XYZ file of N, CA and C in Angstrom:
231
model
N -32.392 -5.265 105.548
C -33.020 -6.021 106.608
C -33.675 -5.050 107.575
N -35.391 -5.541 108.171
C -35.929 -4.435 108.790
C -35.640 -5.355 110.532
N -35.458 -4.368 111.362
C -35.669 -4.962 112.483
C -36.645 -4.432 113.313
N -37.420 -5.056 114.127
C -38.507 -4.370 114.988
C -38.500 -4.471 116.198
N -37.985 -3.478 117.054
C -37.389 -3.720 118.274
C -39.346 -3.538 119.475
N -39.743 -2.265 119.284
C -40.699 -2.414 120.100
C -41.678 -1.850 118.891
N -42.739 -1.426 119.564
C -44.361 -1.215 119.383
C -43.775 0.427 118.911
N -44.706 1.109 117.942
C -44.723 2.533 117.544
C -44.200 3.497 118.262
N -43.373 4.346 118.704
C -43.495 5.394 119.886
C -42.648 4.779 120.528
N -42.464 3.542 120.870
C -41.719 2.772 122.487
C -40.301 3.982 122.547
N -40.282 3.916 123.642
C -38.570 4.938 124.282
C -37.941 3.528 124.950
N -36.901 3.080 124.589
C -35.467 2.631 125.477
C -34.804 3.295 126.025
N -34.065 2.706 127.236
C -33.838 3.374 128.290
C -31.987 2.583 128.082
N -31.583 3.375 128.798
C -30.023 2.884 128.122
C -29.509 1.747 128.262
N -29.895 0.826 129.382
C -29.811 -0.547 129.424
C -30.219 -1.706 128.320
N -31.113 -0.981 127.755
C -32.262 -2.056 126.889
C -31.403 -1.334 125.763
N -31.093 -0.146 125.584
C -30.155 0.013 124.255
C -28.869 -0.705 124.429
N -28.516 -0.356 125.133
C -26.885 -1.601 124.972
C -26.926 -2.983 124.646
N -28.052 -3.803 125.172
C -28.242 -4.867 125.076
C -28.266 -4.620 123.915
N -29.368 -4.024 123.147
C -29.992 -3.990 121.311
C -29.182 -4.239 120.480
N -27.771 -2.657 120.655
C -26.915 -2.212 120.153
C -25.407 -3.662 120.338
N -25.691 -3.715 121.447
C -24.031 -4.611 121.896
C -22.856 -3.491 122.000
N -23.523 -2.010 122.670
C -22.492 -1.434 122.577
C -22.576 -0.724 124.090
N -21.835 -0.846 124.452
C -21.282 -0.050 126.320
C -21.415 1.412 126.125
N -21.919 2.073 127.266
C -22.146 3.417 127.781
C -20.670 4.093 127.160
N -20.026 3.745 127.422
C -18.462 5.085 127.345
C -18.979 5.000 125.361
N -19.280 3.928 124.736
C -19.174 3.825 123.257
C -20.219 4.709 122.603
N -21.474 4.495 123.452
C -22.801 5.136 122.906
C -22.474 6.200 122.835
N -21.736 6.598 124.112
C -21.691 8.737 124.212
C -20.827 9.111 123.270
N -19.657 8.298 122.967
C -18.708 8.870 122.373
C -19.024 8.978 120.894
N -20.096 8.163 120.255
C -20.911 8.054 118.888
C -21.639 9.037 118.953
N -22.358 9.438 119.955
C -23.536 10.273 119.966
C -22.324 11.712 119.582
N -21.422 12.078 119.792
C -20.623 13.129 120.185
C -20.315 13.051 118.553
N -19.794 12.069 118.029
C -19.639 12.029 116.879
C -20.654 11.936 115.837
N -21.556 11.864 116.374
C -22.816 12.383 115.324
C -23.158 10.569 114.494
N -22.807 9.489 114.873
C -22.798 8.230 114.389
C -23.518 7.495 115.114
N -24.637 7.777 116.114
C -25.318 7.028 116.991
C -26.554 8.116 117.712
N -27.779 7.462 117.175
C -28.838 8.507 117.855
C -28.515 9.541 118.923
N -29.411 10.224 118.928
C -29.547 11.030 120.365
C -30.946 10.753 120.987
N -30.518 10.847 122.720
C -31.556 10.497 123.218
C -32.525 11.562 123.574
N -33.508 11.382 123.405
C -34.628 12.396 124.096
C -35.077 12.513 125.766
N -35.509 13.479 125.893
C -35.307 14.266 127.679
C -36.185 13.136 128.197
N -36.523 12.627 128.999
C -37.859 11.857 130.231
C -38.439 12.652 131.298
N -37.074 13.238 132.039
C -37.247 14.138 133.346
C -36.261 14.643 133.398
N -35.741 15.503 134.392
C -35.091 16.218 135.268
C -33.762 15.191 134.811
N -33.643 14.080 134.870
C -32.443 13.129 135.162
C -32.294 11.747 134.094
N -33.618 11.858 133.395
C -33.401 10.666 132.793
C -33.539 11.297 131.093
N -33.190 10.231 130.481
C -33.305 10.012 128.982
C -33.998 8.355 128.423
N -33.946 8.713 127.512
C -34.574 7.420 126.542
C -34.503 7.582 124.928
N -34.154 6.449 124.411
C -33.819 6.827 122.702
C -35.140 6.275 122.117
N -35.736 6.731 121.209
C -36.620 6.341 120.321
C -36.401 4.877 119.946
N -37.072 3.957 119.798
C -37.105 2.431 119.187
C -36.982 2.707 117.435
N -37.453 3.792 116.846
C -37.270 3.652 115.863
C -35.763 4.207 115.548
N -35.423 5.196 115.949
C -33.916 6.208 115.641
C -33.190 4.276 116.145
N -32.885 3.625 117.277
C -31.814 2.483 117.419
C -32.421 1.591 116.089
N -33.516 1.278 115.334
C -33.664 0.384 114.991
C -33.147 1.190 113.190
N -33.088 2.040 113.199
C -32.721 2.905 112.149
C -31.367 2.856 111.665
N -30.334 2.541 113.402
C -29.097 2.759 113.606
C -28.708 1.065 112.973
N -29.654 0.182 113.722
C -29.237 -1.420 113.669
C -29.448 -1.444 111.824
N -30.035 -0.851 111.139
C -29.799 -1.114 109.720
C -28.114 -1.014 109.012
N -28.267 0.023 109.517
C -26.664 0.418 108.817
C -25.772 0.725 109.993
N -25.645 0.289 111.041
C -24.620 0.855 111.817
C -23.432 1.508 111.645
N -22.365 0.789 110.063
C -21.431 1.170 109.869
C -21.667 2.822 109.071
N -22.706 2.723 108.529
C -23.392 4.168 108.035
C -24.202 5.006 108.170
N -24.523 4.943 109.441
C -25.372 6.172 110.509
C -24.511 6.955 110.832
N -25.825 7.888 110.516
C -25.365 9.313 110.404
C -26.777 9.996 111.266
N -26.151 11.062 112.286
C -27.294 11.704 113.182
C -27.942 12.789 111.779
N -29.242 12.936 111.964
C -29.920 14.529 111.419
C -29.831 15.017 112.116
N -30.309 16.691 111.722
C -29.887 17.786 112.918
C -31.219 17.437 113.607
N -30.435 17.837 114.629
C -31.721 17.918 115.985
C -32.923 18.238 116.014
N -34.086 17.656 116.521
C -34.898 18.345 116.834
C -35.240 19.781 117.855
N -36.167 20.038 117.570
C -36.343 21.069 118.602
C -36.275 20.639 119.763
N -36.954 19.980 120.305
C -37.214 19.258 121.578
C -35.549 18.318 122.264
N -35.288 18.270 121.333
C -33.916 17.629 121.469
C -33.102 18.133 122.087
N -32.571 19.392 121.311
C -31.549 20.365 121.751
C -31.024 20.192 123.114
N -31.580 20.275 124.045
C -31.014 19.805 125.357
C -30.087 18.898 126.204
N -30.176 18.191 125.391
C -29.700 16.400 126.158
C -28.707 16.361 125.459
């Protein structure tokens, strides 16, 4: 099953991912840590945002997502 959350490119912001996901802040980080839930990419100084495609990637298989290694740009966050 394909799901199409936004338009090409779109970034979610962590509110609009929880809603997507149905999953709470303490859950997202602790997946992300475990390598089972995207990582988000930098915005600014303070913010982040996850790719629409990496959550809509995740909403396929949730029980079987798995992070790739990082991007370059990534590394940070």
């Amino acid at each position: 099953m394909s799901v199409q959350l936004r338009g090409t490119g779109a970034i979610l912001r962590r509110g609009q991912v929880e809603r997507e996901v149905g999953l709470k802040r303490s859950t997202i980080y602790q997946r992300m840590q475990e390598g089972t839930f995207p990582r988000p990419i930098r915005l600014g100084d303070r913010a982040v945002g996850w790719r629409a495609s990496d959550i809509e990637q995740f909403l396929e298989d949730p029980a079987g997502y798995r992070v790739s290694p990082p991007a370059e740009d990534d590394r940070d966050v």
